[in-house]
Short mmCIF file of C-alpha atoms and ligand atoms in Angstrom, two decimals:
data_model
loop_
_atom_site.label_atom_id
_atom_site.label_comp_id
_atom_site.label_asym_id
_atom_site.label_seq_id
_atom_site.Cartn_x
_atom_site.Cartn_y
_atom_site.Cartn_z
CA MET A 14 -201.19 -35.80 12.54
CA ASN A 15 -203.67 -32.93 12.61
CA LYS A 16 -205.52 -31.66 15.67
CA LEU A 17 -208.77 -33.52 14.88
CA MET A 18 -206.93 -36.84 14.52
CA LEU A 19 -205.20 -36.28 17.86
CA ILE A 20 -208.52 -35.57 19.57
CA LEU A 21 -210.07 -38.72 18.06
CA LEU A 22 -207.09 -40.82 19.13
CA ALA A 23 -207.24 -39.48 22.68
CA LEU A 24 -210.99 -40.09 22.82
CA SER A 25 -210.65 -43.66 21.53
CA LEU A 26 -208.08 -44.40 24.25
CA LEU A 27 -210.26 -42.89 26.96
CA CYS A 28 -213.47 -44.42 25.70
CA PRO A 29 -212.99 -47.69 23.74
CA ALA A 30 -216.64 -47.67 22.68
CA ILE A 31 -215.80 -44.94 20.18
CA VAL A 32 -213.81 -47.46 18.09
CA LEU A 33 -216.68 -49.94 17.94
CA ALA A 34 -218.17 -50.44 14.53
CA LYS A 35 -221.91 -49.99 14.25
CA GLY A 36 -223.66 -52.95 15.91
CA ASP A 37 -220.59 -54.12 17.89
CA VAL A 38 -221.09 -54.66 21.61
CA ASN A 39 -218.29 -54.12 24.11
CA LEU A 40 -218.19 -57.01 26.59
CA THR A 41 -217.31 -56.79 30.24
CA ALA A 42 -214.05 -58.29 31.53
CA PRO A 43 -214.25 -61.80 33.05
CA ALA A 44 -215.27 -61.78 36.72
CA LYS A 45 -211.89 -61.91 38.47
CA ASP A 46 -213.28 -63.21 41.76
CA GLN A 47 -214.86 -66.32 40.21
CA ALA A 48 -212.92 -69.52 40.93
CA LEU A 49 -213.50 -70.76 37.39
CA THR A 50 -212.23 -67.51 35.89
CA LYS A 51 -208.97 -67.87 37.81
CA LEU A 52 -208.48 -71.44 36.56
CA LEU A 53 -209.23 -70.46 32.96
CA MET A 54 -206.85 -67.50 33.22
CA THR A 55 -203.90 -69.68 34.20
CA ARG A 56 -204.73 -72.91 32.36
CA HIS A 57 -201.87 -73.99 30.13
CA SER A 58 -200.09 -77.06 28.74
CA VAL A 59 -197.19 -78.38 30.82
CA ARG A 60 -194.34 -80.32 29.23
CA ALA A 61 -191.73 -80.21 32.01
CA TYR A 62 -192.30 -82.36 35.07
CA SER A 63 -190.59 -83.20 38.36
CA ASP A 64 -189.91 -86.82 39.36
CA LYS A 65 -192.41 -86.63 42.24
CA ALA A 66 -195.19 -89.18 42.64
CA LEU A 67 -198.87 -88.29 42.41
CA THR A 68 -201.06 -89.07 45.40
CA LEU A 69 -204.08 -91.32 45.01
CA ASP A 70 -206.24 -88.38 46.00
CA GLN A 71 -204.81 -86.26 43.16
CA LEU A 72 -205.34 -89.03 40.61
CA SER A 73 -208.87 -89.67 41.94
CA ASN A 74 -209.83 -86.02 41.49
CA ILE A 75 -208.45 -85.94 37.96
CA LEU A 76 -210.31 -89.09 36.91
CA TRP A 77 -213.52 -87.89 38.50
CA ALA A 78 -213.21 -84.60 36.62
CA ALA A 79 -212.68 -86.56 33.40
CA GLN A 80 -215.81 -88.73 33.51
CA GLY A 81 -217.04 -89.03 37.08
CA ILE A 82 -220.67 -89.20 38.16
CA ASN A 83 -221.87 -85.78 39.23
CA ALA A 84 -224.48 -84.62 41.74
CA SER A 85 -227.30 -85.98 39.54
CA GLY A 86 -226.29 -89.47 40.68
CA LYS A 87 -226.21 -90.90 37.17
CA LYS A 88 -224.94 -88.25 34.77
CA ARG A 89 -221.32 -87.23 34.43
CA THR A 90 -218.98 -84.26 34.63
CA THR A 91 -219.30 -83.84 30.85
CA ALA A 92 -222.31 -83.59 28.57
CA SER A 93 -222.84 -86.51 26.18
CA ALA A 94 -224.79 -86.67 22.93
CA ARG A 95 -228.04 -88.52 23.78
CA ALA A 96 -226.35 -89.46 27.08
CA THR A 97 -224.53 -92.30 25.33
CA TYR A 98 -221.18 -91.81 27.13
CA PRO A 99 -219.06 -93.54 24.48
CA LEU A 100 -215.71 -92.67 26.09
CA GLN A 101 -213.52 -94.85 28.27
CA ILE A 102 -210.77 -93.46 30.48
CA TYR A 103 -207.67 -95.64 30.72
CA VAL A 104 -204.76 -94.64 32.88
CA MET A 105 -201.18 -95.84 32.95
CA VAL A 106 -199.97 -95.61 36.53
CA LYS A 107 -196.22 -95.28 36.79
CA ASN A 108 -195.68 -93.47 40.08
CA VAL A 109 -198.78 -92.95 42.19
CA THR A 110 -198.39 -93.51 45.93
CA GLY A 111 -200.15 -96.68 47.04
CA VAL A 112 -201.13 -97.85 43.55
CA ASP A 113 -199.34 -100.71 41.78
CA PRO A 114 -197.91 -99.64 38.42
CA GLY A 115 -199.82 -100.76 35.35
CA ILE A 116 -202.77 -100.03 33.11
CA TYR A 117 -206.19 -99.42 34.68
CA LEU A 118 -209.68 -98.63 33.43
CA TYR A 119 -211.71 -95.98 35.28
CA ASP A 120 -215.14 -97.18 36.40
CA PRO A 121 -217.27 -94.02 36.81
CA GLN A 122 -220.27 -95.79 38.39
CA ASN A 123 -218.19 -97.14 41.25
CA ASN A 124 -215.51 -94.44 41.19
CA LYS A 125 -212.73 -97.02 41.11
CA LEU A 126 -209.87 -98.24 38.98
CA THR A 127 -209.94 -101.75 37.58
CA PRO A 128 -206.61 -103.30 36.54
CA VAL A 129 -206.54 -104.22 32.86
CA PRO A 130 -205.39 -107.86 32.44
CA LYS A 131 -201.78 -108.07 31.25
CA GLY A 132 -201.34 -104.36 32.00
CA GLU A 133 -199.22 -104.90 35.11
CA LYS A 134 -195.94 -103.05 35.10
CA ARG A 135 -196.60 -101.26 31.82
CA THR A 136 -195.11 -97.96 32.81
CA SER A 137 -193.59 -96.34 29.78
CA VAL A 138 -195.56 -95.28 26.73
CA VAL A 139 -192.48 -94.08 24.91
CA PRO A 140 -191.03 -94.50 22.35
CA ASP A 141 -193.39 -96.77 20.37
CA ALA A 142 -196.62 -94.93 21.07
CA VAL A 143 -195.35 -91.39 21.63
CA LYS A 144 -192.19 -89.85 20.31
CA GLN A 145 -192.29 -86.98 22.80
CA ASP A 146 -189.67 -87.61 25.49
CA TRP A 147 -191.27 -85.46 28.17
CA VAL A 148 -194.22 -87.87 28.38
CA ALA A 149 -191.88 -90.49 29.93
CA LYS A 150 -191.37 -88.29 33.00
CA THR A 151 -195.00 -88.12 34.00
CA PRO A 152 -196.22 -90.35 36.85
CA ALA A 153 -199.55 -91.11 35.14
CA VAL A 154 -200.86 -90.99 31.58
CA ILE A 155 -204.56 -90.96 30.72
CA MET A 156 -205.77 -92.32 27.40
CA ILE A 157 -209.28 -91.33 26.34
CA SER A 158 -210.69 -93.99 24.04
CA TYR A 159 -214.10 -94.44 22.46
CA SER A 160 -216.31 -97.27 21.34
CA LYS A 161 -219.35 -97.09 19.07
CA PRO A 162 -222.24 -95.69 21.15
CA GLU A 163 -225.19 -98.03 21.77
CA LYS A 164 -227.65 -95.41 20.47
CA ASP A 165 -227.06 -94.63 16.82
CA LEU A 166 -225.78 -91.07 16.40
CA GLY A 167 -225.69 -91.35 12.61
CA ASP A 168 -223.00 -89.79 10.48
CA LYS A 169 -222.14 -87.26 13.20
CA THR A 170 -220.87 -89.98 15.59
CA LEU A 171 -217.17 -89.22 15.22
CA MET A 172 -217.75 -85.50 15.55
CA PHE A 173 -219.80 -85.98 18.72
CA VAL A 174 -217.19 -88.32 20.20
CA SER A 175 -214.46 -85.73 19.50
CA VAL A 176 -216.53 -82.99 21.12
CA GLU A 177 -217.00 -85.12 24.24
CA ALA A 178 -213.30 -85.97 24.39
CA GLY A 179 -212.60 -82.23 24.22
CA ALA A 180 -214.85 -81.70 27.22
CA VAL A 181 -212.96 -84.41 29.13
CA MET A 182 -209.69 -82.77 28.16
CA GLN A 183 -210.78 -79.36 29.42
CA ASN A 184 -212.07 -80.82 32.70
CA VAL A 185 -208.70 -82.50 33.24
CA TYR A 186 -206.80 -79.29 32.44
CA LEU A 187 -208.93 -77.33 34.89
CA MET A 188 -208.71 -79.90 37.69
CA CYS A 189 -204.93 -80.04 37.20
CA GLU A 190 -204.79 -76.27 37.45
CA ALA A 191 -206.92 -76.34 40.61
CA LEU A 192 -204.66 -78.96 42.23
CA GLY A 193 -201.33 -77.43 41.20
CA LEU A 194 -200.69 -80.29 38.76
CA GLY A 195 -199.87 -80.18 35.07
CA THR A 196 -201.11 -81.84 31.91
CA CYS A 197 -200.83 -81.45 28.16
CA ALA A 198 -203.08 -82.93 25.50
CA VAL A 199 -201.16 -85.32 23.26
CA GLY A 200 -202.65 -86.07 19.89
CA GLY A 201 -199.25 -86.85 18.37
CA TYR A 202 -199.19 -90.56 19.14
CA ASP A 203 -199.07 -93.68 17.01
CA ALA A 204 -202.64 -95.03 17.13
CA LYS A 205 -201.75 -98.71 16.61
CA ALA A 206 -198.96 -98.73 19.19
CA ALA A 207 -201.03 -96.72 21.69
CA LYS A 208 -203.97 -99.08 21.27
CA GLU A 209 -201.74 -102.06 21.99
CA PHE A 210 -199.96 -100.37 24.87
CA PHE A 211 -203.17 -99.37 26.70
CA LEU A 212 -204.71 -102.78 25.87
CA LEU A 213 -207.86 -101.27 24.41
CA LYS A 214 -210.63 -103.77 23.79
CA PRO A 215 -211.62 -104.73 20.24
CA GLY A 216 -213.87 -101.97 18.89
CA GLU A 217 -212.25 -99.27 21.04
CA GLU A 218 -210.14 -96.56 19.42
CA PRO A 219 -207.71 -94.13 21.04
CA VAL A 220 -208.64 -90.43 20.96
CA LEU A 221 -206.34 -88.34 23.15
CA MET A 222 -203.57 -88.85 25.68
CA LEU A 223 -203.22 -86.68 28.78
CA PRO A 224 -200.01 -87.15 30.77
CA ILE A 225 -200.42 -85.88 34.35
CA GLY A 226 -197.72 -84.82 36.79
CA ILE A 227 -196.22 -82.27 39.11
CA PRO A 228 -194.85 -79.36 37.04
CA ALA A 229 -191.05 -78.95 37.25
CA PRO A 230 -190.01 -75.95 39.35
CA ALA A 231 -188.38 -74.31 36.35
CA GLU A 232 -191.15 -75.07 33.91
CA PRO A 233 -190.33 -73.24 30.66
CA ALA A 234 -192.28 -70.07 29.95
CA LYS A 235 -195.44 -70.63 27.92
C1 LIG B 315 -206.25 -82.17 20.21
C2 LIG B 315 -204.93 -81.64 20.72
C3 LIG B 315 -203.76 -82.33 20.46
C4 LIG B 315 -202.54 -81.86 20.97
N1 LIG B 315 -201.41 -82.62 20.77
C5 LIG B 315 -200.24 -82.21 21.32
C6 LIG B 315 -199.08 -83.02 21.20
O1 LIG B 315 -199.08 -84.10 20.61
N2 LIG B 315 -197.93 -82.58 21.81
C7 LIG B 315 -197.88 -81.40 22.51
O2 LIG B 315 -196.81 -81.07 23.04
N3 LIG B 315 -198.98 -80.60 22.63
C8 LIG B 315 -200.16 -80.99 22.07
N4 LIG B 315 -201.29 -80.22 22.23
C9 LIG B 315 -201.24 -79.02 23.07
C10 LIG B 315 -201.19 -77.74 22.24
O3 LIG B 315 -199.93 -77.64 21.61
C11 LIG B 315 -201.46 -76.55 23.17
O4 LIG B 315 -202.74 -76.65 23.71
C12 LIG B 315 -201.32 -75.23 22.42
O5 LIG B 315 -199.97 -75.00 22.07
C13 LIG B 315 -201.81 -74.03 23.23
O6 LIG B 315 -201.07 -73.93 24.43
P1 LIG B 315 -201.78 -73.96 25.87
O7 LIG B 315 -202.54 -75.25 26.00
O8 LIG B 315 -200.66 -73.84 26.86
O9 LIG B 315 -202.71 -72.79 25.91
C14 LIG B 315 -202.50 -80.66 21.71
C15 LIG B 315 -203.69 -79.94 21.94
C16 LIG B 315 -204.89 -80.43 21.48
C17 LIG B 315 -206.16 -79.69 21.78
#
């Protein structure tokens, strides 16, 4: 390496801007003192859980983050194409203190859980619906489902629904991170079996599962 190359290398290490191509803009680092930055920095998928129960308060916060009514009084924690809110949030309660096991539907307007008829004591989504053993350990499993929005969104409907489900997913990940809980998106489920297990209504389709629990102490490295 000749002298000029060495000087250029040293300069590029000292001043990263020198390696920018014409027109590139160096961005600043994320603001470390922002609460949201900290959550985004540590957000990750958890697949190893302890046997501990969730509290009702923990579950309530997670469900509110998923689709709760925000400070506007009528809108939600996620954006929605033409404010159609086509998603439903079902939850299988297996081990939540003070809540009978079974399948429930989240009611955002009243911030409550409504038992789904015939869903009592349904507490294990494996193996028919999900062939991922770790899911069986989690004390609660959310299923995001969708039904055709009342307002016609045209041929982009499915795309918009998927985008909204992604927003729900991220809210749940971030609330889990904030509360010291864990989750992991599960798209690898059998749609027919999952639909039957969560007792979705006719016209509703499953989108994404989100098991929730307390991370195991020796959670494997990500
Ligand atoms: C739509 C979607 C479906 C996923 N399905 C599964 C799944 O079935 N099983 C699983 O273990 N992880 C699943 N994941 C989690 C990804 O594997 C995980 O997000 C990815 O490995 C990045 O790791 P991180 O979330 O810890 O950053 C899914 C993620 C998304 C967004």
